[in-house]
PDB file of C-alpha atoms in Angstrom:
ATOM      1  CA  GLU V   1     -31.143   5.794   4.817  1.00 80.00           C
ATOM      2  CA  PHE V   2     -29.638   5.228   8.182  1.00 84.00           C
ATOM      3  CA  GLY V   3     -27.129   8.219   8.294  1.00 83.00           C
ATOM      4  CA  ASP V   4     -24.230   5.807   8.753  1.00 83.00           C
ATOM      5  CA  ILE V   5     -22.191   6.551   5.540  1.00 86.00           C
ATOM      6  CA  VAL V   6     -19.414   9.255   5.557  1.00 85.00           C
ATOM      7  CA  THR V   7     -18.211  10.660   2.214  1.00 83.00           C
ATOM      8  CA  ILE V   8     -14.697  11.771   2.055  1.00 78.00           C
ATOM      9  CA  LYS V   9     -13.712  14.822  -0.048  1.00 71.00           C
ATOM     10  CA  GLN V  10     -11.276  13.053  -2.295  1.00 71.00           C
ATOM     11  CA  ARG V  11     -11.554  10.793  -5.367  1.00 72.00           C
ATOM     12  CA  THR V  12     -10.001   7.410  -4.652  1.00 75.00           C
ATOM     13  CA  SER V  13      -9.047   4.550  -6.804  1.00 78.00           C
ATOM     14  CA  TYR V  14      -7.280   1.184  -6.010  1.00 79.00           C
ATOM     15  CA  LYS V  15      -3.947   2.901  -5.887  1.00 77.00           C
ATOM     16  CA  SER V  16      -5.178   5.468  -3.350  1.00 84.00           C
ATOM     17  CA  ILE V  17      -7.158   3.280  -0.967  1.00 89.00           C
ATOM     18  CA  LEU V  18      -4.619   3.982   1.646  1.00 93.00           C
ATOM     19  CA  TYR V  19      -5.802   7.651   1.799  1.00 92.00           C
ATOM     20  CA  LYS V  20      -9.419   6.422   2.383  1.00 91.00           C
ATOM     21  CA  THR V  21      -8.246   4.075   5.064  1.00 94.00           C
ATOM     22  CA  TYR V  22      -6.410   6.937   6.848  1.00 95.00           C
ATOM     23  CA  PHE V  23      -9.442   9.133   6.592  1.00 93.00           C
ATOM     24  CA  VAL V  24     -11.473   6.340   8.261  1.00 92.00           C
ATOM     25  CA  PHE V  25      -9.033   6.249  11.175  1.00 95.00           C
ATOM     26  CA  GLU V  26      -9.058  10.035  11.393  1.00 95.00           C
ATOM     27  CA  TYR V  27     -12.874  10.189  11.362  1.00 94.00           C
ATOM     28  CA  ALA V  28     -13.181   7.510  13.959  1.00 94.00           C
ATOM     29  CA  VAL V  29     -10.824   9.120  16.515  1.00 93.00           C
ATOM     30  CA  GLU V  30     -12.074  12.708  15.888  1.00 94.00           C
ATOM     31  CA  HIS V  31     -15.768  11.922  16.142  1.00 93.00           C
ATOM     32  CA  TYR V  32     -15.864   8.952  18.597  1.00 93.00           C
ATOM     33  CA  ASP V  33     -14.018   7.732  21.587  1.00 93.00           C
ATOM     34  CA  ALA V  34     -13.300   4.684  19.519  1.00 94.00           C
ATOM     35  CA  ARG V  35     -11.831   1.683  21.338  1.00 96.00           C
ATOM     36  CA  PHE V  36     -11.301  -0.275  18.135  1.00 98.00           C
ATOM     37  CA  VAL V  37     -11.419   0.627  14.390  1.00 97.00           C
ATOM     38  CA  LEU V  38     -12.220  -2.120  11.821  1.00 97.00           C
ATOM     39  CA  LYS V  39     -11.138  -1.439   8.175  1.00 96.00           C
ATOM     40  CA  THR V  40     -12.777  -3.841   5.705  1.00 95.00           C
ATOM     41  CA  ASP V  41     -14.038  -3.845   2.187  1.00 93.00           C
ATOM     42  CA  ASP V  42     -17.657  -3.638   0.920  1.00 92.00           C
ATOM     43  CA  ASP V  43     -17.447  -7.219  -0.335  1.00 95.00           C
ATOM     44  CA  ALA V  44     -16.582  -8.640   3.026  1.00 96.00           C
ATOM     45  CA  PHE V  45     -19.027 -10.173   5.499  1.00 97.00           C
ATOM     46  CA  VAL V  46     -18.317  -9.239   9.103  1.00 97.00           C
ATOM     47  CA  HIS V  47     -19.761 -11.633  11.775  1.00 97.00           C
ATOM     48  CA  VAL V  48     -20.232  -8.858  14.384  1.00 96.00           C
ATOM     49  CA  PRO V  49     -21.360 -10.700  17.640  1.00 96.00           C
ATOM     50  CA  PRO V  50     -18.306 -13.004  17.866  1.00 96.00           C
ATOM     51  CA  MET V  51     -16.021 -10.229  16.654  1.00 97.00           C
ATOM     52  CA  LEU V  52     -17.184  -8.081  19.614  1.00 97.00           C
ATOM     53  CA  SER V  53     -16.687 -11.074  21.940  1.00 96.00           C
ATOM     54  CA  LEU V  54     -13.137 -11.471  20.600  1.00 97.00           C
ATOM     55  CA  LEU V  55     -12.295  -7.801  21.124  1.00 97.00           C
ATOM     56  CA  ARG V  56     -13.557  -7.883  24.734  1.00 96.00           C
ATOM     57  CA  SER V  57     -11.614 -11.066  25.523  1.00 97.00           C
ATOM     58  CA  LEU V  58      -8.415  -9.405  24.318  1.00 97.00           C
ATOM     59  CA  CYS V  59      -8.774  -6.281  26.386  1.00 97.00           C
ATOM     60  CA  GLU V  60      -6.032  -5.803  29.023  1.00 96.00           C
ATOM     61  CA  THR V  61      -6.602  -2.277  30.178  1.00 93.00           C
ATOM     62  CA  PRO V  62      -9.565  -0.643  31.931  1.00 90.00           C
ATOM     63  CA  ASP V  63     -12.329   0.095  29.410  1.00 94.00           C
ATOM     64  CA  CYS V  64     -10.083  -1.251  26.534  1.00 96.00           C
ATOM     65  CA  ALA V  65      -8.467   2.275  26.350  1.00 94.00           C
ATOM     66  CA  ALA V  66      -4.879   1.355  25.694  1.00 96.00           C
ATOM     67  CA  GLU V  67      -4.667  -1.954  23.987  1.00 97.00           C
ATOM     68  CA  ARG V  68      -1.744  -1.535  21.369  1.00 98.00           C
ATOM     69  CA  LEU V  69      -3.529  -4.164  19.136  1.00 98.00           C
ATOM     70  CA  TYR V  70      -3.238  -4.896  15.541  1.00 98.00           C
ATOM     71  CA  ILE V  71      -5.461  -7.860  14.488  1.00 98.00           C
ATOM     72  CA  GLY V  72      -5.958  -9.612  11.156  1.00 98.00           C
ATOM     73  CA  ARG V  73      -4.630 -12.413   8.992  1.00 97.00           C
ATOM     74  CA  MET V  74      -0.895 -11.605   8.993  1.00 98.00           C
ATOM     75  CA  ILE V  75       1.475 -11.948   6.104  1.00 96.00           C
ATOM     76  CA  GLN V  76       5.270 -12.071   6.528  1.00 95.00           C
ATOM     77  CA  GLU V  77       8.043 -11.380   4.020  1.00 95.00           C
ATOM     78  CA  SER V  78       5.647 -10.633   1.167  1.00 97.00           C
ATOM     79  CA  GLU V  79       7.572  -9.706  -1.983  1.00 97.00           C
ATOM     80  CA  VAL V  80       7.434  -6.073  -3.024  1.00 97.00           C
ATOM     81  CA  LEU V  81       6.310  -6.238  -6.705  1.00 96.00           C
ATOM     82  CA  LEU V  82       8.064  -3.888  -9.181  1.00 95.00           C
ATOM     83  CA  GLN V  83       6.723  -5.079 -12.542  1.00 94.00           C
ATOM     84  CA  PRO V  84       5.511  -2.036 -14.501  1.00 93.00           C
ATOM     85  CA  GLY V  85       1.720  -2.113 -14.954  1.00 91.00           C
ATOM     86  CA  HIS V  86       1.135  -4.770 -12.259  1.00 93.00           C
ATOM     87  CA  LYS V  87      -1.946  -4.118 -10.002  1.00 91.00           C
ATOM     88  CA  TRP V  88       0.308  -4.420  -6.922  1.00 93.00           C
ATOM     89  CA  ASN V  89       3.372  -2.633  -8.249  1.00 94.00           C
ATOM     90  CA  ASN V  90       4.912  -0.635  -5.473  1.00 96.00           C
ATOM     91  CA  TYR V  91       8.019   1.011  -6.658  1.00 95.00           C
ATOM     92  CA  VAL V  92       7.250   3.991  -4.508  1.00 96.00           C
ATOM     93  CA  PHE V  93       7.788   1.730  -1.356  1.00 96.00           C
ATOM     94  CA  PHE V  94      10.938   0.169  -2.823  1.00 97.00           C
ATOM     95  CA  ASN V  95      12.336   3.608  -3.828  1.00 96.00           C
ATOM     96  CA  HIS V  96      11.660   4.934  -0.288  1.00 96.00           C
ATOM     97  CA  THR V  97      12.917   1.953   1.786  1.00 96.00           C
ATOM     98  CA  GLY V  98      15.109  -0.131  -0.438  1.00 97.00           C
ATOM     99  CA  LEU V  99      13.275  -3.109   0.879  1.00 96.00           C
ATOM    100  CA  LYS V 100      12.388  -6.129  -1.438  1.00 97.00           C
ATOM    101  CA  THR V 101       9.949  -7.620   1.064  1.00 97.00           C
ATOM    102  CA  TYR V 102       7.312  -5.963   3.244  1.00 98.00           C
ATOM    103  CA  PRO V 103       7.317  -5.947   7.050  1.00 97.00           C
ATOM    104  CA  LYS V 104       4.517  -8.185   8.632  1.00 97.00           C
ATOM    105  CA  TYR V 105       1.080  -6.889   7.751  1.00 98.00           C
ATOM    106  CA  ALA V 106      -2.430  -7.835   8.041  1.00 98.00           C
ATOM    107  CA  MET V 107      -4.223  -8.402   4.613  1.00 97.00           C
ATOM    108  CA  GLY V 108      -6.528  -5.657   3.654  1.00 95.00           C
ATOM    109  CA  GLY V 109      -9.788  -7.554   3.387  1.00 95.00           C
ATOM    110  CA  GLY V 110     -10.285  -6.834   7.039  1.00 97.00           C
ATOM    111  CA  TYR V 111      -8.159  -5.801  10.050  1.00 98.00           C
ATOM    112  CA  ILE V 112      -8.553  -3.942  13.315  1.00 98.00           C
ATOM    113  CA  LEU V 113      -6.509  -1.345  15.195  1.00 98.00           C
ATOM    114  CA  SER V 114      -7.251  -0.415  18.753  1.00 98.00           C
ATOM    115  CA  GLY V 115      -8.139   3.215  19.159  1.00 97.00           C
ATOM    116  CA  ASP V 116      -4.860   4.178  20.795  1.00 97.00           C
ATOM    117  CA  VAL V 117      -2.889   2.921  17.733  1.00 98.00           C
ATOM    118  CA  ALA V 118      -5.280   4.754  15.269  1.00 98.00           C
ATOM    119  CA  ARG V 119      -4.857   7.984  17.252  1.00 97.00           C
ATOM    120  CA  THR V 120      -1.063   7.631  17.255  1.00 97.00           C
ATOM    121  CA  LEU V 121      -0.960   7.265  13.517  1.00 97.00           C
ATOM    122  CA  ILE V 122      -3.078  10.453  13.075  1.00 97.00           C
ATOM    123  CA  GLN V 123      -0.746  12.379  15.425  1.00 97.00           C
ATOM    124  CA  VAL V 124       2.382  11.203  13.808  1.00 97.00           C
ATOM    125  CA  ASN V 125       1.114  12.143  10.317  1.00 97.00           C
ATOM    126  CA  ARG V 126       0.125  15.535  11.452  1.00 96.00           C
ATOM    127  CA  ALA V 127       3.439  16.214  13.138  1.00 97.00           C
ATOM    128  CA  MET V 128       5.895  14.507  10.632  1.00 94.00           C
ATOM    129  CA  ARG V 129       3.848  13.149   7.617  1.00 95.00           C
ATOM    130  CA  LEU V 130       3.666   9.380   7.028  1.00 96.00           C
ATOM    131  CA  LYS V 131       4.836   7.974   3.796  1.00 96.00           C
ATOM    132  CA  PHE V 132       1.848   6.961   1.584  1.00 95.00           C
ATOM    133  CA  THR V 133       2.358   4.259  -1.104  1.00 95.00           C
ATOM    134  CA  PRO V 134      -0.042   2.532  -3.442  1.00 94.00           C
ATOM    135  CA  ILE V 135      -0.469  -0.735  -1.498  1.00 95.00           C
ATOM    136  CA  GLU V 136      -2.697   0.012   1.449  1.00 95.00           C
ATOM    137  CA  ASP V 137      -2.435  -3.055   3.705  1.00 97.00           C
ATOM    138  CA  ALA V 138       1.310  -3.549   3.278  1.00 97.00           C
ATOM    139  CA  THR V 139       2.000   0.205   3.888  1.00 97.00           C
ATOM    140  CA  LEU V 140      -0.039   0.170   7.096  1.00 98.00           C
ATOM    141  CA  GLY V 141       2.140  -2.613   8.415  1.00 98.00           C
ATOM    142  CA  PHE V 142       5.185  -0.458   7.437  1.00 97.00           C
ATOM    143  CA  TRP V 143       3.754   2.438   9.396  1.00 98.00           C
ATOM    144  CA  LEU V 144       3.319   0.169  12.435  1.00 97.00           C
ATOM    145  CA  MET V 145       6.485  -1.758  12.357  1.00 96.00           C
ATOM    146  CA  ALA V 146       8.303   0.475  14.777  1.00 94.00           C
ATOM    147  CA  MET V 147       5.561   0.356  17.410  1.00 97.00           C
ATOM    148  CA  ASP V 148       5.641  -2.291  20.104  1.00 97.00           C
ATOM    149  CA  LEU V 149       2.179  -3.619  19.330  1.00 97.00           C
ATOM    150  CA  ARG V 150       0.249  -6.857  20.060  1.00 97.00           C
ATOM    151  CA  HIS V 151       0.098  -8.462  16.732  1.00 97.00           C
ATOM    152  CA  VAL V 152      -2.872 -11.093  16.622  1.00 98.00           C
ATOM    153  CA  ASP V 153      -2.726 -13.263  13.562  1.00 98.00           C
ATOM    154  CA  HIS V 154      -6.291 -14.605  13.571  1.00 97.00           C
ATOM    155  CA  GLU V 155      -7.030 -17.568  11.310  1.00 96.00           C
ATOM    156  CA  ARG V 156     -10.814 -16.751  11.407  1.00 96.00           C
ATOM    157  CA  PHE V 157     -10.200 -13.522   9.328  1.00 97.00           C
ATOM    158  CA  TYR V 158     -10.683 -14.868   5.729  1.00 96.00           C
ATOM    159  CA  THR V 159      -9.095 -11.935   3.926  1.00 95.00           C
ATOM    160  CA  TRP V 160      -7.403 -13.562   0.969  1.00 90.00           C
ATOM    161  CA  ALA V 161      -7.917 -12.185  -2.427  1.00 84.00           C
ATOM    162  CA  ALA V 162      -9.845 -15.143  -3.641  1.00 88.00           C
ATOM    163  CA  SER V 163     -13.565 -15.933  -3.506  1.00 86.00           C
ATOM    164  CA  CYS V 164     -14.842 -18.290  -0.965  1.00 89.00           C
ATOM    165  CA  CYS V 165     -17.845 -19.881   0.732  1.00 94.00           C
ATOM    166  CA  PHE V 166     -20.256 -20.779  -2.045  1.00 95.00           C
ATOM    167  CA  GLU V 167     -20.935 -23.705  -4.407  1.00 93.00           C
ATOM    168  CA  THR V 168     -22.887 -23.530  -7.585  1.00 91.00           C
ATOM    169  CA  LEU V 169     -25.952 -25.659  -7.900  1.00 90.00           C
ATOM    170  CA  GLU V 170     -27.213 -24.352 -11.161  1.00 86.00           C
ATOM    171  CA  PRO V 171     -25.299 -22.056 -13.662  1.00 85.00           C
ATOM    172  CA  ALA V 172     -27.029 -18.745 -14.558  1.00 77.00           C
ATOM    173  CA  ALA V 173     -29.437 -19.180 -17.463  1.00 78.00           C
ATOM    174  CA  PRO V 174     -28.731 -16.825 -20.406  1.00 80.00           C
ATOM    175  CA  GLY V 175     -31.257 -14.002 -20.493  1.00 74.00           C
ATOM    176  CA  ALA V 176     -32.883 -15.097 -17.196  1.00 75.00           C
ATOM    177  CA  VAL V 177     -34.266 -12.185 -15.024  1.00 71.00           C
ATOM    178  CA  ASP V 178     -34.548 -12.092 -11.232  1.00 71.00           C
ATOM    179  CA  PRO V 179     -38.278 -11.140 -10.595  1.00 71.00           C
ATOM    180  CA  ALA V 180     -37.274  -9.459  -7.318  1.00 66.00           C
ATOM    181  CA  THR V 181     -34.823  -7.042  -8.861  1.00 66.00           C
ATOM    182  CA  GLY V 182     -35.606  -7.020 -12.578  1.00 66.00           C
ATOM    183  CA  GLU V 183     -31.838  -7.676 -13.171  1.00 64.00           C
ATOM    184  CA  GLN V 184     -29.889 -10.454 -14.780  1.00 66.00           C
ATOM    185  CA  ALA V 185     -30.349 -13.597 -12.680  1.00 70.00           C
ATOM    186  CA  GLY V 186     -27.170 -15.129 -11.246  1.00 72.00           C
ATOM    187  CA  ALA V 187     -26.337 -18.766 -10.719  1.00 80.00           C
ATOM    188  CA  LYS V 188     -28.241 -20.719  -8.008  1.00 88.00           C
ATOM    189  CA  VAL V 189     -25.806 -21.090  -5.199  1.00 91.00           C
ATOM    190  CA  LYS V 190     -25.592 -22.416  -1.663  1.00 94.00           C
ATOM    191  CA  ILE V 191     -23.142 -21.768   1.275  1.00 96.00           C
ATOM    192  CA  MET V 192     -20.633 -24.533   1.490  1.00 95.00           C
ATOM    193  CA  ASP V 193     -21.487 -26.931   4.386  1.00 95.00           C
ATOM    194  CA  ALA V 194     -17.937 -26.395   5.884  1.00 94.00           C
ATOM    195  CA  VAL V 195     -18.607 -22.702   6.069  1.00 95.00           C
ATOM    196  CA  THR V 196     -22.048 -22.855   7.626  1.00 95.00           C
ATOM    197  CA  ASP V 197     -20.586 -25.395  10.240  1.00 94.00           C
ATOM    198  CA  ASP V 198     -17.710 -22.978  11.060  1.00 95.00           C
ATOM    199  CA  LEU V 199     -19.863 -19.899  11.029  1.00 95.00           C
ATOM    200  CA  CYS V 200     -21.962 -21.374  13.824  1.00 93.00           C
ATOM    201  CA  SER V 201     -19.137 -23.094  15.704  1.00 94.00           C
ATOM    202  CA  SER V 202     -17.513 -22.064  18.955  1.00 94.00           C
ATOM    203  CA  ASP V 203     -14.677 -20.692  16.788  1.00 95.00           C
ATOM    204  CA  PRO V 204     -16.603 -18.945  14.039  1.00 96.00           C
ATOM    205  CA  TRP V 205     -15.452 -17.098  11.007  1.00 96.00           C
ATOM    206  CA  LEU V 206     -15.142 -13.381  11.773  1.00 97.00           C
ATOM    207  CA  ILE V 207     -14.631 -11.987   8.366  1.00 97.00           C
ATOM    208  CA  LEU V 208     -15.273 -13.605   4.964  1.00 97.00           C
ATOM    209  CA  HIS V 209     -13.783 -11.574   2.123  1.00 96.00           C
ATOM    210  CA  LYS V 210     -14.737 -11.628  -1.570  1.00 95.00           C
ATOM    211  CA  ILE V 211     -18.405 -12.141  -1.304  1.00 95.00           C
ATOM    212  CA  ASP V 212     -19.199 -11.008  -4.804  1.00 90.00           C
ATOM    213  CA  SER V 213     -22.995 -10.322  -4.778  1.00 90.00           C
ATOM    214  CA  PRO V 214     -25.550  -8.745  -2.409  1.00 91.00           C
ATOM    215  CA  THR V 215     -27.502 -12.017  -2.447  1.00 90.00           C
ATOM    216  CA  LYS V 216     -24.608 -13.933  -1.108  1.00 93.00           C
ATOM    217  CA  MET V 217     -24.091 -11.321   1.478  1.00 95.00           C
ATOM    218  CA  ARG V 218     -27.630 -11.661   2.670  1.00 95.00           C
ATOM    219  CA  MET V 219     -27.435 -15.454   2.643  1.00 95.00           C
ATOM    220  CA  LEU V 220     -24.535 -15.291   5.081  1.00 96.00           C
ATOM    221  CA  GLY V 221     -26.156 -12.726   7.186  1.00 96.00           C
ATOM    222  CA  GLU V 222     -29.332 -14.809   7.483  1.00 96.00           C
ATOM    223  CA  GLU V 223     -27.324 -17.931   8.272  1.00 96.00           C
ATOM    224  CA  ALA V 224     -25.367 -16.098  11.005  1.00 96.00           C
ATOM    225  CA  ARG V 225     -28.553 -14.894  12.544  1.00 95.00           C
ATOM    226  CA  ARG V 226     -29.885 -18.543  12.635  1.00 95.00           C
ATOM    227  CA  CYS V 227     -26.739 -19.728  14.615  1.00 93.00           C
ATOM    228  CA  GLY V 228     -27.765 -21.526  17.855  1.00 91.00           C
ATOM    229  CA  THR V 229     -31.302 -22.227  16.568  1.00 94.00           C
ATOM    230  CA  PRO V 230     -32.774 -25.357  15.106  1.00 93.00           C
ATOM    231  CA  GLU V 231     -33.066 -23.552  11.822  1.00 93.00           C
ATOM    232  CA  SER V 232     -29.345 -23.146  11.151  1.00 92.00           C
ATOM    233  CA  ALA V 233     -27.965 -25.237   8.275  1.00 91.00           C
ATOM    234  CA  SER V 234     -25.522 -27.108  10.604  1.00 88.00           C
ATOM    235  CA  ALA V 235     -28.338 -27.915  13.029  1.00 90.00           C
ATOM    236  CA  LYS V 236     -30.620 -29.245  10.290  1.00 91.00           C
ATOM    237  CA  ARG V 237     -27.842 -31.413   8.991  1.00 89.00           C
ATOM    238  CA  ALA V 238     -27.001 -32.728  12.373  1.00 86.00           C
ATOM    239  CA  ALA V 239     -30.882 -33.389  12.963  1.00 89.00           C
ATOM    240  CA  ALA V 240     -31.080 -35.148   9.495  1.00 88.00           C
ATOM    241  CA  LYS V 241     -28.069 -37.248  10.300  1.00 85.00           C
ATOM    242  CA  LYS V 242     -29.434 -38.221  13.727  1.00 83.00           C
ATOM    243  CA  ALA V 243     -32.848 -39.143  12.266  1.00 84.00           C
ATOM    244  CA  LYS V 244     -31.182 -41.156   9.533  1.00 80.00           C
ATOM    245  CA  ALA V 245     -29.247 -43.039  12.179  1.00 80.00           C
ATOM    246  CA  GLY V 246     -32.480 -43.623  14.163  1.00 72.00           C
ATOM    247  CA  MET V 247     -34.277 -44.877  11.101  1.00 65.00           C
ATOM    248  CA  GLY V 248     -31.517 -47.368  10.497  1.00 60.00           C
ATOM    249  CA  ALA V 249     -31.623 -48.558  14.028  1.00 54.00           C
ATOM    250  CA  GLY V 250     -35.469 -48.636  13.991  1.00 53.00           C
ATOM    251  CA  GLY V 251     -35.535 -50.358  10.584  1.00 46.00           C
ATOM    252  CA  GLY V 252     -33.507 -53.150  11.870  1.00 38.00           C
ATOM    253  CA  GLY V 253     -35.695 -53.619  14.929  1.00 31.00           C
ATOM    254  CA  ASP V 254     -38.885 -53.567  12.919  1.00 27.00           C
ATOM    255  CA  ALA V 255     -37.556 -56.191  10.530  1.00 27.00           C
ATOM    256  CA  ALA V 256     -36.569 -58.364  13.452  1.00 27.00           C
ATOM    257  CA  ALA V 257     -40.028 -58.028  14.982  1.00 25.00           C
ATOM    258  CA  ALA V 258     -41.759 -58.841  11.751  1.00 22.00           C
TER     259      ALA V 258
END
């Protein structure tokens, strides 16, 4: 609809996500003068305005052209799993390196490379061939370990492999249909108060991973757009708390006057 989806000419699976990620970097540096490249998953909410503000604040060179940046939620000394059949088995990496733990890497739910770093990876692969292994995020950290980069371990990248952000108000009723979509109706949910507070704070969430339905994604987007207005959930709670405190004070006064 918007002409903003690029299809790569290769089938991918969980074990070949790294190829898709590489093609993202390659497309970005070949078709755009990209200053930064964000890799994320389609079940991750990206809070774009504060993300852009963060990137601008981190720039140290004119026009952010040579930043040497690798940003995400970093993991150190993560075990290389070798169990046969395990989703995260990476015997390819162990056989290639002999390492039983990975170098520091940003979790794959969302991370950012500055454009100069992405371009360097493409150049190295074309000249010497990078080693591809089944675990995308850990292998990217392996590729980058020899580069003198600015690693930014950012706590507002929620990129863990566990769902977040919502609480269930009513479980899904068996056989219930959503009138808007004609599909099976899900549970009635709300965004957790702590999440809405942080989403609109001065230090907001930038990525929220494992958002497992389009409805939840829309709810987060709508709440993010309301940040800074009286309609945001956090503003409404603050107003309600203030009103309740005022009623308490007023109630005491009225009783005394009566």
